[in-house]
């Protein structure tokens, strides 16, 4: 049971971290379909924050701010996963894109061109680009999500839990960095702008000289390449 002082302290901590929760929600919201309500993300993040404050153990060597930030983001992602807005048919096609991309990479010894992937899927380029846009609407897109196997591994829950977990985290990130290095230059730049510079779709489009929808398509294609590379390595 919390004492009155304990409850007051928790309330003060929640107030202190509320701006961080809002920043996390806005950072995710600009990368997601328009139907996602920022208030829903904030509400989920607040649940994660309260959980983090209750579970925090300073003896693990992680700063409270870091631990809380990870749990808040994890709670928001869990909320997004629970909605599962991507139709099964699009999920099947997304897996087909991954497989075609991976096989062409093996056959050609280089990243496949967009028209080559479309041909392998028996699609015209316009239809293929539309599919990429549909697929992107179901991507959650945080950096750690690209490390997930089958979308079931909740990476943030294990971050910094032990020295071994930290080593595994570093190795996975190194693998992802290697995979990104294999991307075509335009997609490599897109990923850097998105994940490192944290630009939104409109800003990235301005840098690349393309529309926001085209940024979504290129992002889907890059993620497909990365999944294929990681599955092999």
mmCIF file of C-alpha atoms in Angstrom, residues 2-222:
data_model
loop_
_atom_site.group_PDB
_atom_site.id
_atom_site.type_symbol
_atom_site.label_atom_id
_atom_site.label_comp_id
_atom_site.label_asym_id
_atom_site.label_seq_id
_atom_site.Cartn_x
_atom_site.Cartn_y
_atom_site.Cartn_z
ATOM 1 C CA UNK A 2 1.203 3.503 -0.799
ATOM 2 C CA UNK A 3 1.464 5.966 2.046
ATOM 3 C CA UNK A 4 0.126 9.468 1.515
ATOM 4 C CA UNK A 5 3.702 10.591 0.913
ATOM 5 C CA UNK A 6 4.224 7.777 -1.597
ATOM 6 C CA UNK A 7 1.120 8.735 -3.544
ATOM 7 C CA UNK A 8 2.216 12.368 -3.587
ATOM 8 C CA UNK A 9 5.657 11.375 -4.864
ATOM 9 C CA UNK A 10 4.180 9.221 -7.635
ATOM 10 C CA UNK A 11 1.855 12.043 -8.661
ATOM 11 C CA UNK A 12 4.844 14.394 -8.873
ATOM 12 C CA UNK A 13 6.750 11.890 -11.021
ATOM 13 C CA UNK A 14 3.784 11.457 -13.359
ATOM 14 C CA UNK A 15 3.535 15.218 -13.758
ATOM 15 C CA UNK A 16 7.256 15.436 -14.455
ATOM 16 C CA UNK A 17 7.178 12.747 -17.167
ATOM 17 C CA UNK A 18 3.921 13.814 -18.824
ATOM 18 C CA UNK A 19 5.736 15.985 -21.446
ATOM 19 C CA UNK A 20 7.845 12.954 -22.383
ATOM 20 C CA UNK A 21 4.674 10.881 -22.883
ATOM 21 C CA UNK A 22 3.242 13.563 -25.150
ATOM 22 C CA UNK A 23 6.472 13.756 -27.174
ATOM 23 C CA UNK A 24 6.485 9.988 -27.645
ATOM 24 C CA UNK A 25 2.851 10.047 -28.795
ATOM 25 C CA UNK A 26 3.446 12.825 -31.315
ATOM 26 C CA UNK A 27 6.585 11.141 -32.643
ATOM 27 C CA UNK A 28 4.594 7.982 -33.349
ATOM 28 C CA UNK A 29 1.432 9.693 -34.564
ATOM 29 C CA UNK A 30 3.099 11.497 -37.470
ATOM 30 C CA UNK A 31 4.312 8.124 -38.755
ATOM 31 C CA UNK A 32 0.940 6.397 -38.633
ATOM 32 C CA UNK A 33 -2.365 6.483 -40.542
ATOM 33 C CA UNK A 34 -4.549 9.529 -39.982
ATOM 34 C CA UNK A 35 -7.128 7.481 -38.061
ATOM 35 C CA UNK A 36 -4.820 7.047 -35.076
ATOM 36 C CA UNK A 37 -5.831 9.444 -32.287
ATOM 37 C CA UNK A 38 -2.951 11.068 -30.409
ATOM 38 C CA UNK A 39 -5.024 11.071 -27.212
ATOM 39 C CA UNK A 40 -5.306 7.273 -27.414
ATOM 40 C CA UNK A 41 -1.535 7.005 -27.639
ATOM 41 C CA UNK A 42 -1.103 9.366 -24.690
ATOM 42 C CA UNK A 43 -3.575 7.355 -22.621
ATOM 43 C CA UNK A 44 -1.718 4.119 -23.397
ATOM 44 C CA UNK A 45 1.576 5.846 -22.622
ATOM 45 C CA UNK A 46 0.295 6.990 -19.247
ATOM 46 C CA UNK A 47 -0.568 3.400 -18.379
ATOM 47 C CA UNK A 48 2.977 2.420 -19.344
ATOM 48 C CA UNK A 49 4.408 5.265 -17.261
ATOM 49 C CA UNK A 50 2.497 4.257 -14.131
ATOM 50 C CA UNK A 51 3.626 0.663 -14.643
ATOM 51 C CA UNK A 52 7.231 1.814 -15.079
ATOM 52 C CA UNK A 53 7.146 3.838 -11.864
ATOM 53 C CA UNK A 54 5.846 0.799 -10.001
ATOM 54 C CA UNK A 55 8.380 -1.637 -11.466
ATOM 55 C CA UNK A 56 11.505 0.503 -11.534
ATOM 56 C CA UNK A 57 14.499 -1.040 -9.764
ATOM 57 C CA UNK A 58 17.512 1.274 -9.485
ATOM 58 C CA UNK A 59 19.774 -1.696 -8.700
ATOM 59 C CA UNK A 60 19.495 -2.796 -12.350
ATOM 60 C CA UNK A 61 21.664 0.159 -13.310
ATOM 61 C CA UNK A 62 19.152 1.834 -15.631
ATOM 62 C CA UNK A 63 18.136 5.463 -15.157
ATOM 63 C CA UNK A 64 14.460 5.989 -14.313
ATOM 64 C CA UNK A 65 14.035 8.363 -17.255
ATOM 65 C CA UNK A 66 15.364 5.737 -19.661
ATOM 66 C CA UNK A 67 13.285 2.937 -18.163
ATOM 67 C CA UNK A 68 10.116 5.040 -18.162
ATOM 68 C CA UNK A 69 10.652 6.152 -21.765
ATOM 69 C CA UNK A 70 11.049 2.545 -22.926
ATOM 70 C CA UNK A 71 7.945 1.367 -21.080
ATOM 71 C CA UNK A 72 5.867 4.293 -22.368
ATOM 72 C CA UNK A 73 6.848 3.559 -25.958
ATOM 73 C CA UNK A 74 6.226 -0.146 -25.431
ATOM 74 C CA UNK A 75 2.736 0.536 -24.082
ATOM 75 C CA UNK A 76 1.915 2.723 -27.089
ATOM 76 C CA UNK A 77 3.113 0.038 -29.478
ATOM 77 C CA UNK A 78 1.052 -2.571 -27.653
ATOM 78 C CA UNK A 79 -2.000 -0.345 -28.118
ATOM 79 C CA UNK A 80 -1.275 -0.056 -31.843
ATOM 80 C CA UNK A 81 -0.706 -3.808 -32.188
ATOM 81 C CA UNK A 82 -4.036 -4.526 -30.510
ATOM 82 C CA UNK A 83 -5.872 -2.633 -33.261
ATOM 83 C CA UNK A 84 -4.495 -4.850 -36.025
ATOM 84 C CA UNK A 85 -5.883 -2.619 -38.810
ATOM 85 C CA UNK A 86 -4.003 -4.314 -41.645
ATOM 86 C CA UNK A 87 -6.275 -6.774 -43.540
ATOM 87 C CA UNK A 88 -5.131 -10.396 -43.755
ATOM 88 C CA UNK A 89 -4.983 -10.183 -47.539
ATOM 89 C CA UNK A 90 -2.495 -7.323 -47.314
ATOM 90 C CA UNK A 91 -0.471 -9.245 -44.715
ATOM 91 C CA UNK A 92 -0.242 -12.181 -47.117
ATOM 92 C CA UNK A 93 0.872 -9.877 -49.915
ATOM 93 C CA UNK A 94 3.425 -8.258 -47.610
ATOM 94 C CA UNK A 95 4.957 -11.681 -46.973
ATOM 95 C CA UNK A 96 4.998 -12.287 -50.735
ATOM 96 C CA UNK A 97 6.861 -9.002 -51.234
ATOM 97 C CA UNK A 98 9.410 -10.007 -48.598
ATOM 98 C CA UNK A 99 9.968 -13.385 -50.242
ATOM 99 C CA UNK A 100 10.253 -11.976 -53.757
ATOM 100 C CA UNK A 101 12.649 -9.273 -52.590
ATOM 101 C CA UNK A 102 14.845 -11.800 -50.787
ATOM 102 C CA UNK A 103 14.931 -14.249 -53.698
ATOM 103 C CA UNK A 104 15.758 -11.539 -56.235
ATOM 104 C CA UNK A 105 18.553 -10.263 -54.010
ATOM 105 C CA UNK A 106 20.043 -13.771 -53.996
ATOM 106 C CA UNK A 107 19.659 -14.230 -57.738
ATOM 107 C CA UNK A 108 20.920 -10.801 -58.788
ATOM 108 C CA UNK A 109 23.569 -10.257 -56.147
ATOM 109 C CA UNK A 110 22.250 -6.717 -55.615
ATOM 110 C CA UNK A 111 19.097 -4.995 -54.363
ATOM 111 C CA UNK A 112 16.281 -5.624 -56.830
ATOM 112 C CA UNK A 113 14.781 -2.696 -58.720
ATOM 113 C CA UNK A 114 11.168 -1.819 -58.075
ATOM 114 C CA UNK A 115 10.031 -2.984 -61.529
ATOM 115 C CA UNK A 116 11.843 -6.312 -61.020
ATOM 116 C CA UNK A 117 10.008 -6.979 -57.759
ATOM 117 C CA UNK A 118 6.707 -6.015 -59.370
ATOM 118 C CA UNK A 119 7.371 -8.398 -62.284
ATOM 119 C CA UNK A 120 8.249 -11.230 -59.888
ATOM 120 C CA UNK A 121 4.885 -10.685 -58.193
ATOM 121 C CA UNK A 122 3.125 -10.546 -61.577
ATOM 122 C CA UNK A 123 2.059 -6.960 -60.957
ATOM 123 C CA UNK A 124 2.370 -3.774 -62.936
ATOM 124 C CA UNK A 125 4.421 -0.995 -61.250
ATOM 125 C CA UNK A 126 1.340 1.066 -60.371
ATOM 126 C CA UNK A 127 -0.343 -1.846 -58.591
ATOM 127 C CA UNK A 128 2.901 -2.698 -56.812
ATOM 128 C CA UNK A 129 3.308 0.842 -55.530
ATOM 129 C CA UNK A 130 -0.282 0.835 -54.294
ATOM 130 C CA UNK A 131 0.448 -2.380 -52.404
ATOM 131 C CA UNK A 132 3.521 -0.806 -50.820
ATOM 132 C CA UNK A 133 1.346 2.057 -49.608
ATOM 133 C CA UNK A 134 -1.189 -0.371 -48.148
ATOM 134 C CA UNK A 135 1.556 -2.324 -46.403
ATOM 135 C CA UNK A 136 3.033 0.824 -44.907
ATOM 136 C CA UNK A 137 -0.258 1.596 -43.165
ATOM 137 C CA UNK A 138 0.358 -1.441 -40.958
ATOM 138 C CA UNK A 139 3.987 -0.711 -40.109
ATOM 139 C CA UNK A 140 4.644 0.588 -36.616
ATOM 140 C CA UNK A 141 8.087 1.738 -37.682
ATOM 141 C CA UNK A 142 10.146 2.241 -34.529
ATOM 142 C CA UNK A 143 13.789 1.210 -34.969
ATOM 143 C CA UNK A 144 13.445 -1.775 -32.626
ATOM 144 C CA UNK A 145 10.454 -3.189 -34.511
ATOM 145 C CA UNK A 146 12.726 -4.088 -37.422
ATOM 146 C CA UNK A 147 14.543 -6.482 -35.106
ATOM 147 C CA UNK A 148 11.387 -8.365 -34.192
ATOM 148 C CA UNK A 149 10.916 -11.901 -35.443
ATOM 149 C CA UNK A 150 7.351 -12.404 -36.624
ATOM 150 C CA UNK A 151 6.244 -9.259 -34.842
ATOM 151 C CA UNK A 152 5.899 -11.086 -31.533
ATOM 152 C CA UNK A 153 9.081 -10.068 -29.735
ATOM 153 C CA UNK A 154 8.564 -7.067 -27.478
ATOM 154 C CA UNK A 155 12.062 -5.710 -27.607
ATOM 155 C CA UNK A 156 11.561 -2.822 -25.197
ATOM 156 C CA UNK A 157 10.589 -5.107 -22.324
ATOM 157 C CA UNK A 158 14.031 -6.680 -22.298
ATOM 158 C CA UNK A 159 16.239 -3.660 -22.871
ATOM 159 C CA UNK A 160 18.942 -3.274 -20.209
ATOM 160 C CA UNK A 161 17.486 -6.044 -18.059
ATOM 161 C CA UNK A 162 20.881 -7.732 -17.758
ATOM 162 C CA UNK A 163 24.384 -7.285 -19.201
ATOM 163 C CA UNK A 164 23.586 -10.192 -21.540
ATOM 164 C CA UNK A 165 20.414 -8.453 -22.731
ATOM 165 C CA UNK A 166 22.424 -5.318 -23.406
ATOM 166 C CA UNK A 167 24.917 -7.349 -25.450
ATOM 167 C CA UNK A 168 22.097 -8.941 -27.453
ATOM 168 C CA UNK A 169 20.596 -5.510 -28.017
ATOM 169 C CA UNK A 170 23.910 -4.172 -29.317
ATOM 170 C CA UNK A 171 24.404 -7.172 -31.607
ATOM 171 C CA UNK A 172 20.920 -6.830 -33.073
ATOM 172 C CA UNK A 173 21.428 -3.161 -33.699
ATOM 173 C CA UNK A 174 24.758 -3.894 -35.366
ATOM 174 C CA UNK A 175 23.017 -6.413 -37.621
ATOM 175 C CA UNK A 176 20.385 -3.867 -38.548
ATOM 176 C CA UNK A 177 23.032 -1.244 -39.271
ATOM 177 C CA UNK A 178 24.755 -3.743 -41.574
ATOM 178 C CA UNK A 179 21.461 -4.457 -43.327
ATOM 179 C CA UNK A 180 20.755 -0.751 -43.829
ATOM 180 C CA UNK A 181 24.199 -0.350 -45.382
ATOM 181 C CA UNK A 182 23.097 -2.800 -48.113
ATOM 182 C CA UNK A 183 20.079 -0.702 -49.116
ATOM 183 C CA UNK A 184 19.975 1.365 -52.319
ATOM 184 C CA UNK A 185 21.192 4.896 -51.636
ATOM 185 C CA UNK A 186 17.773 6.549 -51.755
ATOM 186 C CA UNK A 187 16.242 4.087 -49.305
ATOM 187 C CA UNK A 188 19.305 4.324 -47.075
ATOM 188 C CA UNK A 189 18.877 8.097 -46.925
ATOM 189 C CA UNK A 190 15.177 7.714 -46.184
ATOM 190 C CA UNK A 191 15.876 5.398 -43.246
ATOM 191 C CA UNK A 192 18.507 7.782 -41.872
ATOM 192 C CA UNK A 193 16.127 10.740 -42.099
ATOM 193 C CA UNK A 194 13.313 8.760 -40.511
ATOM 194 C CA UNK A 195 15.035 6.882 -37.705
ATOM 195 C CA UNK A 196 18.081 9.003 -36.930
ATOM 196 C CA UNK A 197 16.940 12.530 -37.778
ATOM 197 C CA UNK A 198 13.313 11.694 -36.845
ATOM 198 C CA UNK A 199 11.820 13.706 -39.686
ATOM 199 C CA UNK A 200 8.164 13.125 -40.515
ATOM 200 C CA UNK A 201 6.886 11.929 -43.889
ATOM 201 C CA UNK A 202 6.272 15.420 -45.253
ATOM 202 C CA UNK A 203 9.775 16.575 -44.325
ATOM 203 C CA UNK A 204 11.383 13.491 -45.834
ATOM 204 C CA UNK A 205 9.381 13.988 -49.009
ATOM 205 C CA UNK A 206 10.727 17.537 -49.274
ATOM 206 C CA UNK A 207 14.313 16.283 -48.944
ATOM 207 C CA UNK A 208 13.840 13.497 -51.489
ATOM 208 C CA UNK A 209 11.695 15.565 -53.836
ATOM 209 C CA UNK A 210 8.746 13.137 -53.720
ATOM 210 C CA UNK A 211 5.241 13.029 -52.253
ATOM 211 C CA UNK A 212 4.383 11.712 -48.774
ATOM 212 C CA UNK A 213 2.708 8.671 -50.353
ATOM 213 C CA UNK A 214 5.892 7.916 -52.266
ATOM 214 C CA UNK A 215 7.882 8.120 -49.025
ATOM 215 C CA UNK A 216 5.519 5.500 -47.565
ATOM 216 C CA UNK A 217 6.080 3.252 -50.579
ATOM 217 C CA UNK A 218 9.852 3.566 -50.388
ATOM 218 C CA UNK A 219 9.772 2.911 -46.658
ATOM 219 C CA UNK A 220 7.763 -0.291 -47.147
ATOM 220 C CA UNK A 221 10.211 -1.457 -49.792
ATOM 221 C CA UNK A 222 13.200 -0.701 -47.552
#
